[in-house]
């Protein structure tokens, strides 16, 4: 809402700087984007062109002698319409024009020039308000303009404008009167009454005109008829105030409808009475009903839109925009004025789907029916005054609203309890008085009567807000709440996991969860569906990811494109799915590693085993040591390399997948892992316990076996463990070999076994016994011991 | 006899002083103090002395022996020290050669901020809670006093998946979750950090961003309590010199509602390009929990009051680390990520 301060001064006497007013309004909750003069140009003066000759060195420039009152200046001017005898706007040296233009004394192609003769556009009037002649040349002031005076004042354009960014609840401030009440409350002033008087004829409009309401979405509809209007240009003050408020002037009648809407907040519609058939109807539109609006666009309506009909067809989109067929034209003589309220929710929906207008933005926020009456009276007053209208007697009226004040009971103690203050009673009452609310006090209780114009106020808390606002929230002393001391809690496990991954040398990322539909299910294989947006901003981000890995692949690609080859990253976040009609989300951790990996002082090329090491360290850290395995006999997501990937199983339940990304997807060696943390954490972990350290030394023995290539290290490890029994403390692979000396289709795999006991040093017989058992067990499975 | 011993002592001391290494010193020791040494010989020859002379000579010999032993020891120490110094010199390295890297990973700046906020509020007895990001219209809007068709819904254009499910536009959605989950309707003190989503994407807005919500419900909670709490929060996060300004505003789920500005930390309030010459930067939305919200989620507004606040985490991270482009937070350039590897 752009507020013309000239306009509001009609209703409240203030004399404050525009910046101060804007700041004071901000402090009571009405933020602004900009505040400053309507015409942001300085150092202007009315001048008269005394002489005008062609510039000797130019085919379009003129050299002018301009009388600016105190002196006669030579000014070079390029406008085609500059000529001797013209009254013009001169920007003197030192003037600042919008867009950072500074006027200096200078020299244009050898001719001295001491200022600039201006067009209206150069003064900063918005282009939508410019007439064709304003764009072509300098502004021509009337002959009567006095040389040496301020042209802005002469044109009645001296005004300051504040562009407010209002909150959604303060629909009342979308009017000059609402602003006047707010400003009056801040500075403790009275709001001046609005002039509504006019003469009307003895006829009754109800004898010739009917209004029918066929929907509950129109609680009040008033109509009045005026006759014999003279369509002409509006007086300057109306045009300038409209422009300062952001509305383009058209003619006196249309301008008055907009002017009254600005004043009262009540949108109006004026119909050319001679295009109507003696009545107006309010009803819901039929599905697919067509209507051509004022802007000459054919709209297709639905049964959710409210329309005005002439009894046969829709002639206006209620609360949004009138129809083309019944609009006010140059030839209009008689007018039907509509002043009505339409249901906010329906208007909002229509406005969102079809068109948002000055009118709809007011209906959407709700209106005061008192203003519905006021606006129609004010229209008559101004049409009589500025359009020579004859006002037909009587008012067509369909009204189910209440005009009464809203009564709210509150106590002084509740106000002070919620604010945490000790505001004295008289100060509280003072706030209500300044806001124009009346009240009755009975001990601690106040019965407050809130005028309908403040439709945002309906409950006691709203009144507390008003007290806080006007008393000044920054006058309230802050304190920490006096609450019992207790220990706060947070998700330690996730944070510890994050820190562990960082300790492992990985860099944490944060990526967008919205991805392309095509990749949303990558790296997963389950029977869920994807969750897709109804109205995405771009196709690239139209679906919620089911895995974090597509996001990490994108990060990999981004970094690769920026010549970063060594990437070891992880992310903890949510992944989403659809299951039947329900939607769900899961916490996951994803890791991506490629290039070289630095851990501590060690630097190595990332392969499957590096990632496996990360996976194991992570699972061990989380307490799952000994409960997980990497299995290859399960169905794998197709984005993994079939020969270098595994499902991660904890307690025989698949919690995630890891491995190399399928070369068809990424040709470089990129390794990824993802674990469903909700699934993993559902498996309980016992407390960490100290394990006794043996006082007796252990021994290490190496054994190498030749086995078929297909036999996995894990199978051999399991057999060793089973055969060796409790004296085996651990086993480790130290060599895997194929090639010379080893038969085709076989491999050699060498283990170091660590043997020991807590209560004794093992004897040679014991050690050899264990080794013997291991060898026999493995030989049974087809292995041969390598000597 | 006495003169003879004195003479020997002078000779011996001279020899000790002249010894150039441990070997020569050992030779001196053997010459005088060894089993066949000169001093030992004198002691051995004591039997030939008269009973009167014996103690006198004996004590003189002992004194000389002690003197020589201590001098030798001193000299030995000196040699050891010299040897050590030589060795240390030999072992001297060029410490300006590059270090062996012992790099660990790094934490994303957004999570650094989240952890900092969590730690602060946990220390004041708040619980950190989590809620769904794919939320229902009911929890995201309706239970927060934002029925369908409410004009304030325009403030946050949403990503719907169905007419009922949407990506949450605000962490406030967790407010209703926490209130509904608390079946005994006992006091609440929580914060909820997390991701939120809005249909908005330009140089200063990202369609996905971080927010933290705070909610306190108890008896006699007031606006003054909210002010005090936010003062602590903002000062801890942005510096003790920060000044807060409360501006009345409107949110459907709080009444009264306030937006909170902080004095510009770049210019200190004088006005600069960061604060658009206003001296203030808007950082928080807050207010007293609307009685309808309390009621809808099972709390009696006659018995309880509460406050709630919410703030954007991206901006906090950007302010804190001087990040000028919000997109950096989501681009995940490894050269960016690796910078966040030290304590604050």
mmCIF file of N, CA and C in Angstrom, chain A residues 533-623:
data_model
loop_
_atom_site.group_PDB
_atom_site.id
_atom_site.type_symbol
_atom_site.label_atom_id
_atom_site.label_comp_id
_atom_site.label_asym_id
_atom_site.label_seq_id
_atom_site.Cartn_x
_atom_site.Cartn_y
_atom_site.Cartn_z
ATOM 1 N N UNK A 533 6.035 -33.856 -6.681
ATOM 2 C CA UNK A 533 5.363 -32.587 -6.423
ATOM 3 C C UNK A 533 4.220 -32.364 -7.411
ATOM 4 N N UNK A 534 3.155 -31.745 -6.923
ATOM 5 C CA UNK A 534 2.040 -31.409 -7.807
ATOM 6 C C UNK A 534 2.434 -30.288 -8.760
ATOM 7 N N UNK A 535 3.146 -29.285 -8.229
ATOM 8 C CA UNK A 535 3.501 -28.138 -9.063
ATOM 9 C C UNK A 535 4.962 -27.774 -8.819
ATOM 10 N N UNK A 536 5.871 -28.497 -9.480
ATOM 11 C CA UNK A 536 7.297 -28.207 -9.253
ATOM 12 C C UNK A 536 7.695 -26.893 -9.903
ATOM 13 N N UNK A 537 8.817 -26.315 -9.418
ATOM 14 C CA UNK A 537 9.303 -25.078 -10.022
ATOM 15 C C UNK A 537 10.036 -25.389 -11.312
ATOM 16 N N UNK A 538 10.777 -26.513 -11.299
ATOM 17 C CA UNK A 538 11.482 -26.942 -12.504
ATOM 18 C C UNK A 538 11.404 -28.464 -12.583
ATOM 19 N N UNK A 539 11.555 -29.001 -13.792
ATOM 20 C CA UNK A 539 11.553 -30.457 -13.964
ATOM 21 C C UNK A 539 12.751 -31.083 -13.246
ATOM 22 N N UNK A 540 13.846 -30.326 -13.167
ATOM 23 C CA UNK A 540 15.043 -30.830 -12.498
ATOM 24 C C UNK A 540 14.767 -31.176 -11.036
ATOM 25 N N UNK A 541 13.802 -30.491 -10.441
ATOM 26 C CA UNK A 541 13.480 -30.707 -9.028
ATOM 27 C C UNK A 541 11.988 -30.932 -8.886
ATOM 28 N N UNK A 542 11.523 -32.064 -9.387
ATOM 29 C CA UNK A 542 10.082 -32.318 -9.344
ATOM 30 C C UNK A 542 9.683 -33.449 -8.414
ATOM 31 N N UNK A 543 10.679 -34.092 -7.787
ATOM 32 C CA UNK A 543 10.375 -35.279 -6.981
ATOM 33 C C UNK A 543 11.225 -35.293 -5.714
ATOM 34 N N UNK A 544 10.663 -35.860 -4.656
ATOM 35 C CA UNK A 544 11.417 -35.997 -3.407
ATOM 36 C C UNK A 544 12.307 -37.232 -3.520
ATOM 37 N N UNK A 545 13.550 -37.102 -3.134
ATOM 38 C CA UNK A 545 14.483 -38.220 -3.287
ATOM 39 C C UNK A 545 14.120 -39.369 -2.358
ATOM 40 N N UNK A 546 14.381 -40.592 -2.849
ATOM 41 C CA UNK A 546 14.195 -41.768 -2.011
ATOM 42 C C UNK A 546 15.543 -42.224 -1.457
ATOM 43 N N UNK A 547 16.595 -41.619 -2.012
ATOM 44 C CA UNK A 547 17.951 -41.923 -1.555
ATOM 45 C C UNK A 547 18.731 -40.613 -1.584
ATOM 46 N N UNK A 548 19.703 -40.498 -0.688
ATOM 47 C CA UNK A 548 20.546 -39.295 -0.685
ATOM 48 C C UNK A 548 21.581 -39.384 -1.805
ATOM 49 N N UNK A 549 21.841 -40.613 -2.283
ATOM 50 C CA UNK A 549 22.944 -40.793 -3.230
ATOM 51 C C UNK A 549 22.802 -40.005 -4.535
ATOM 52 N N UNK A 550 21.602 -39.909 -5.137
ATOM 53 C CA UNK A 550 21.523 -39.071 -6.344
ATOM 54 C C UNK A 550 22.014 -37.650 -6.087
ATOM 55 N N UNK A 551 21.739 -37.127 -4.887
ATOM 56 C CA UNK A 551 22.231 -35.788 -4.543
ATOM 57 C C UNK A 551 23.764 -35.791 -4.468
ATOM 58 N N UNK A 552 24.326 -36.858 -3.872
ATOM 59 C CA UNK A 552 25.788 -36.899 -3.744
ATOM 60 C C UNK A 552 26.455 -37.079 -5.113
ATOM 61 N N UNK A 553 25.819 -37.831 -6.007
ATOM 62 C CA UNK A 553 26.361 -37.990 -7.369
ATOM 63 C C UNK A 553 26.418 -36.615 -8.044
ATOM 64 N N UNK A 554 25.368 -35.812 -7.822
ATOM 65 C CA UNK A 554 25.359 -34.457 -8.404
ATOM 66 C C UNK A 554 26.515 -33.625 -7.849
ATOM 67 N N UNK A 555 26.762 -33.765 -6.553
ATOM 68 C CA UNK A 555 27.863 -33.021 -5.929
ATOM 69 C C UNK A 555 29.199 -33.484 -6.518
ATOM 70 N N UNK A 556 29.310 -34.803 -6.714
ATOM 71 C CA UNK A 556 30.522 -35.345 -7.344
ATOM 72 C C UNK A 556 30.720 -34.707 -8.717
ATOM 73 N N UNK A 557 29.642 -34.671 -9.495
ATOM 74 C CA UNK A 557 29.743 -34.133 -10.863
ATOM 75 C C UNK A 557 30.111 -32.646 -10.844
ATOM 76 N N UNK A 558 29.503 -31.919 -9.904
ATOM 77 C CA UNK A 558 29.821 -30.496 -9.784
ATOM 78 C C UNK A 558 31.314 -30.309 -9.516
ATOM 79 N N UNK A 559 31.823 -31.076 -8.563
ATOM 80 C CA UNK A 559 33.223 -30.922 -8.184
ATOM 81 C C UNK A 559 34.168 -31.381 -9.296
ATOM 82 N N UNK A 560 33.776 -32.449 -9.982
ATOM 83 C CA UNK A 560 34.595 -32.939 -11.092
ATOM 84 C C UNK A 560 34.701 -31.843 -12.157
ATOM 85 N N UNK A 561 33.560 -31.178 -12.411
ATOM 86 C CA UNK A 561 33.550 -30.107 -13.407
ATOM 87 C C UNK A 561 34.424 -28.942 -12.963
ATOM 88 N N UNK A 562 34.724 -28.877 -11.667
ATOM 89 C CA UNK A 562 35.599 -27.818 -11.157
ATOM 90 C C UNK A 562 36.977 -28.372 -10.820
ATOM 91 N N UNK A 563 37.358 -29.445 -11.515
ATOM 92 C CA UNK A 563 38.699 -30.040 -11.412
ATOM 93 C C UNK A 563 39.034 -30.574 -10.024
ATOM 94 N N UNK A 564 38.031 -30.935 -9.262
ATOM 95 C CA UNK A 564 38.285 -31.518 -7.934
ATOM 96 C C UNK A 564 38.051 -33.017 -8.039
ATOM 97 N N UNK A 565 39.150 -33.791 -7.958
ATOM 98 C CA UNK A 565 39.023 -35.231 -8.211
ATOM 99 C C UNK A 565 38.953 -36.059 -6.938
ATOM 100 N N UNK A 566 39.479 -35.523 -5.859
ATOM 101 C CA UNK A 566 39.495 -36.315 -4.620
ATOM 102 C C UNK A 566 38.315 -35.884 -3.758
ATOM 103 N N UNK A 567 37.279 -36.700 -3.768
ATOM 104 C CA UNK A 567 36.063 -36.340 -3.045
ATOM 105 C C UNK A 567 35.722 -37.460 -2.070
ATOM 106 N N UNK A 568 35.652 -37.129 -0.804
ATOM 107 C CA UNK A 568 35.171 -38.088 0.196
ATOM 108 C C UNK A 568 34.151 -37.343 1.035
ATOM 109 N N UNK A 569 32.874 -37.613 0.777
ATOM 110 C CA UNK A 569 31.823 -36.832 1.413
ATOM 111 C C UNK A 569 30.755 -37.733 2.040
ATOM 112 N N UNK A 570 29.990 -37.156 2.939
ATOM 113 C CA UNK A 570 28.854 -37.892 3.504
ATOM 114 C C UNK A 570 27.743 -36.902 3.821
ATOM 115 N N UNK A 571 26.552 -37.429 3.943
ATOM 116 C CA UNK A 571 25.423 -36.593 4.346
ATOM 117 C C UNK A 571 24.451 -37.443 5.149
ATOM 118 N N UNK A 572 23.921 -36.832 6.197
ATOM 119 C CA UNK A 572 22.859 -37.473 6.979
ATOM 120 C C UNK A 572 21.603 -36.668 6.701
ATOM 121 N N UNK A 573 20.546 -37.329 6.260
ATOM 122 C CA UNK A 573 19.343 -36.565 5.940
ATOM 123 C C UNK A 573 18.168 -37.483 5.711
ATOM 124 N N UNK A 574 17.094 -36.874 5.206
ATOM 125 C CA UNK A 574 15.883 -37.653 5.033
ATOM 126 C C UNK A 574 15.684 -38.073 3.590
ATOM 127 N N UNK A 575 15.024 -39.213 3.430
ATOM 128 C CA UNK A 575 14.641 -39.712 2.119
ATOM 129 C C UNK A 575 13.170 -40.074 2.219
ATOM 130 N N UNK A 576 12.463 -39.964 1.109
ATOM 131 C CA UNK A 576 11.000 -39.980 1.146
ATOM 132 C C UNK A 576 10.428 -41.063 0.245
ATOM 133 N N UNK A 577 9.193 -41.469 0.535
ATOM 134 C CA UNK A 577 8.544 -42.471 -0.313
ATOM 135 C C UNK A 577 7.035 -42.390 -0.179
ATOM 136 N N UNK A 578 6.377 -43.068 -1.113
ATOM 137 C CA UNK A 578 4.933 -43.210 -1.068
ATOM 138 C C UNK A 578 4.636 -44.682 -0.943
ATOM 139 N N UNK A 579 3.686 -45.017 -0.092
ATOM 140 C CA UNK A 579 3.331 -46.422 0.130
ATOM 141 C C UNK A 579 1.813 -46.447 0.187
ATOM 142 N N UNK A 580 1.207 -46.983 -0.864
ATOM 143 C CA UNK A 580 -0.254 -46.923 -0.935
ATOM 144 C C UNK A 580 -0.673 -45.474 -1.026
ATOM 145 N N UNK A 581 -1.543 -45.042 -0.125
ATOM 146 C CA UNK A 581 -1.981 -43.644 -0.147
ATOM 147 C C UNK A 581 -1.165 -42.788 0.826
ATOM 148 N N UNK A 582 -0.301 -43.469 1.596
ATOM 149 C CA UNK A 582 0.454 -42.749 2.623
ATOM 150 C C UNK A 582 1.849 -42.376 2.156
ATOM 151 N N UNK A 583 2.359 -41.360 2.808
ATOM 152 C CA UNK A 583 3.718 -40.928 2.516
ATOM 153 C C UNK A 583 4.566 -41.083 3.761
ATOM 154 N N UNK A 584 5.849 -41.308 3.566
ATOM 155 C CA UNK A 584 6.711 -41.476 4.724
ATOM 156 C C UNK A 584 8.111 -40.967 4.435
ATOM 157 N N UNK A 585 8.915 -40.931 5.480
ATOM 158 C CA UNK A 585 10.295 -40.498 5.313
ATOM 159 C C UNK A 585 11.187 -41.271 6.253
ATOM 160 N N UNK A 586 12.444 -41.422 5.846
ATOM 161 C CA UNK A 586 13.402 -42.194 6.638
ATOM 162 C C UNK A 586 14.699 -41.414 6.746
ATOM 163 N N UNK A 587 15.379 -41.586 7.877
ATOM 164 C CA UNK A 587 16.693 -40.977 8.038
ATOM 165 C C UNK A 587 17.730 -41.914 7.447
ATOM 166 N N UNK A 588 18.611 -41.347 6.638
ATOM 167 C CA UNK A 588 19.638 -42.173 6.016
ATOM 168 C C UNK A 588 20.990 -41.503 6.153
ATOM 169 N N UNK A 589 22.044 -42.316 6.012
ATOM 170 C CA UNK A 589 23.381 -41.736 5.875
ATOM 171 C C UNK A 589 23.944 -42.247 4.566
ATOM 172 N N UNK A 590 24.530 -41.340 3.801
ATOM 173 C CA UNK A 590 25.111 -41.726 2.524
ATOM 174 C C UNK A 590 26.552 -41.249 2.479
ATOM 175 N N UNK A 591 27.396 -42.062 1.818
ATOM 176 C CA UNK A 591 28.814 -41.731 1.686
ATOM 177 C C UNK A 591 29.188 -41.860 0.211
ATOM 178 N N UNK A 592 30.011 -40.964 -0.268
ATOM 179 C CA UNK A 592 30.558 -41.090 -1.622
ATOM 180 C C UNK A 592 32.056 -40.836 -1.530
ATOM 181 N N UNK A 593 32.837 -41.753 -2.147
ATOM 182 C CA UNK A 593 34.299 -41.589 -2.125
ATOM 183 C C UNK A 593 34.864 -41.858 -3.504
ATOM 184 N N UNK A 594 35.784 -41.025 -3.915
ATOM 185 C CA UNK A 594 36.449 -41.254 -5.197
ATOM 186 C C UNK A 594 37.788 -40.541 -5.184
ATOM 187 N N UNK A 595 38.657 -40.950 -6.102
ATOM 188 C CA UNK A 595 39.981 -40.327 -6.165
ATOM 189 C C UNK A 595 40.840 -40.804 -5.017
ATOM 190 N N UNK A 596 41.629 -39.923 -4.465
ATOM 191 C CA UNK A 596 42.499 -40.330 -3.365
ATOM 192 C C UNK A 596 41.908 -39.893 -2.039
ATOM 193 N N UNK A 597 42.113 -40.730 -1.053
ATOM 194 C CA UNK A 597 41.542 -40.498 0.266
ATOM 195 C C UNK A 597 42.672 -40.349 1.272
ATOM 196 N N UNK A 598 42.605 -39.304 2.034
ATOM 197 C CA UNK A 598 43.625 -39.076 3.057
ATOM 198 C C UNK A 598 42.995 -39.373 4.398
ATOM 199 N N UNK A 599 43.591 -40.284 5.115
ATOM 200 C CA UNK A 599 43.133 -40.443 6.490
ATOM 201 C C UNK A 599 44.363 -40.347 7.364
ATOM 202 N N UNK A 600 44.348 -39.371 8.215
ATOM 203 C CA UNK A 600 45.533 -39.153 9.013
ATOM 204 C C UNK A 600 46.676 -38.909 8.064
ATOM 205 N N UNK A 601 47.748 -39.720 8.158
ATOM 206 C CA UNK A 601 48.908 -39.470 7.318
ATOM 207 C C UNK A 601 48.895 -40.351 6.094
ATOM 208 N N UNK A 602 47.886 -41.236 6.022
ATOM 209 C CA UNK A 602 47.880 -42.228 4.979
ATOM 210 C C UNK A 602 47.082 -41.740 3.782
ATOM 211 N N UNK A 603 47.611 -41.939 2.618
ATOM 212 C CA UNK A 603 46.943 -41.489 1.401
ATOM 213 C C UNK A 603 46.804 -42.689 0.495
ATOM 214 N N UNK A 604 45.589 -42.948 0.038
ATOM 215 C CA UNK A 604 45.413 -44.146 -0.769
ATOM 216 C C UNK A 604 44.326 -43.920 -1.816
ATOM 217 N N UNK A 605 44.407 -44.672 -2.930
ATOM 218 C CA UNK A 605 43.368 -44.578 -3.955
ATOM 219 C C UNK A 605 42.134 -45.308 -3.439
ATOM 220 N N UNK A 606 40.984 -44.676 -3.562
ATOM 221 C CA UNK A 606 39.762 -45.271 -3.027
ATOM 222 C C UNK A 606 39.376 -46.493 -3.853
ATOM 223 N N UNK A 607 39.100 -47.588 -3.174
ATOM 224 C CA UNK A 607 38.540 -48.770 -3.838
ATOM 225 C C UNK A 607 37.457 -49.333 -2.930
ATOM 226 N N UNK A 608 36.923 -50.485 -3.291
ATOM 227 C CA UNK A 608 35.841 -51.078 -2.520
ATOM 228 C C UNK A 608 36.248 -51.265 -1.057
ATOM 229 N N UNK A 609 37.498 -51.679 -0.865
ATOM 230 C CA UNK A 609 37.918 -52.038 0.492
ATOM 231 C C UNK A 609 38.090 -50.823 1.401
ATOM 232 N N UNK A 610 38.465 -49.699 0.805
ATOM 233 C CA UNK A 610 38.550 -48.465 1.610
ATOM 234 C C UNK A 610 37.150 -48.124 2.134
ATOM 235 N N UNK A 611 36.191 -48.187 1.207
ATOM 236 C CA UNK A 611 34.820 -47.864 1.613
ATOM 237 C C UNK A 611 34.303 -48.892 2.625
ATOM 238 N N UNK A 612 34.709 -50.152 2.418
ATOM 239 C CA UNK A 612 34.297 -51.198 3.352
ATOM 240 C C UNK A 612 34.883 -50.904 4.741
ATOM 241 N N UNK A 613 36.094 -50.395 4.739
ATOM 242 C CA UNK A 613 36.728 -50.028 6.010
ATOM 243 C C UNK A 613 35.945 -48.924 6.704
ATOM 244 N N UNK A 614 35.498 -47.952 5.913
ATOM 245 C CA UNK A 614 34.694 -46.864 6.474
ATOM 246 C C UNK A 614 33.399 -47.446 7.058
ATOM 247 N N UNK A 615 32.782 -48.339 6.285
ATOM 248 C CA UNK A 615 31.519 -48.938 6.725
ATOM 249 C C UNK A 615 31.710 -49.703 8.021
ATOM 250 N N UNK A 616 32.774 -50.487 8.081
ATOM 251 C CA UNK A 616 33.008 -51.295 9.280
ATOM 252 C C UNK A 616 33.303 -50.426 10.496
ATOM 253 N N UNK A 617 34.135 -49.403 10.291
ATOM 254 C CA UNK A 617 34.498 -48.533 11.405
ATOM 255 C C UNK A 617 33.246 -47.812 11.935
ATOM 256 N N UNK A 618 32.395 -47.423 10.988
ATOM 257 C CA UNK A 618 31.168 -46.738 11.367
ATOM 258 C C UNK A 618 30.247 -47.680 12.145
ATOM 259 N N UNK A 619 30.085 -48.903 11.633
ATOM 260 C CA UNK A 619 29.195 -49.862 12.305
ATOM 261 C C UNK A 619 29.775 -50.299 13.649
ATOM 262 N N UNK A 620 31.091 -50.477 13.691
ATOM 263 C CA UNK A 620 31.735 -50.829 14.966
ATOM 264 C C UNK A 620 31.509 -49.710 15.978
ATOM 265 N N UNK A 621 31.688 -48.469 15.522
ATOM 266 C CA UNK A 621 31.525 -47.304 16.390
ATOM 267 C C UNK A 621 30.106 -47.251 16.952
ATOM 268 N N UNK A 622 29.145 -47.597 16.117
ATOM 269 C CA UNK A 622 27.750 -47.544 16.563
ATOM 270 C C UNK A 622 27.386 -48.746 17.441
ATOM 271 N N UNK A 623 28.322 -49.670 17.599
ATOM 272 C CA UNK A 623 28.101 -50.781 18.521
ATOM 273 C C UNK A 623 27.635 -52.073 17.864
#
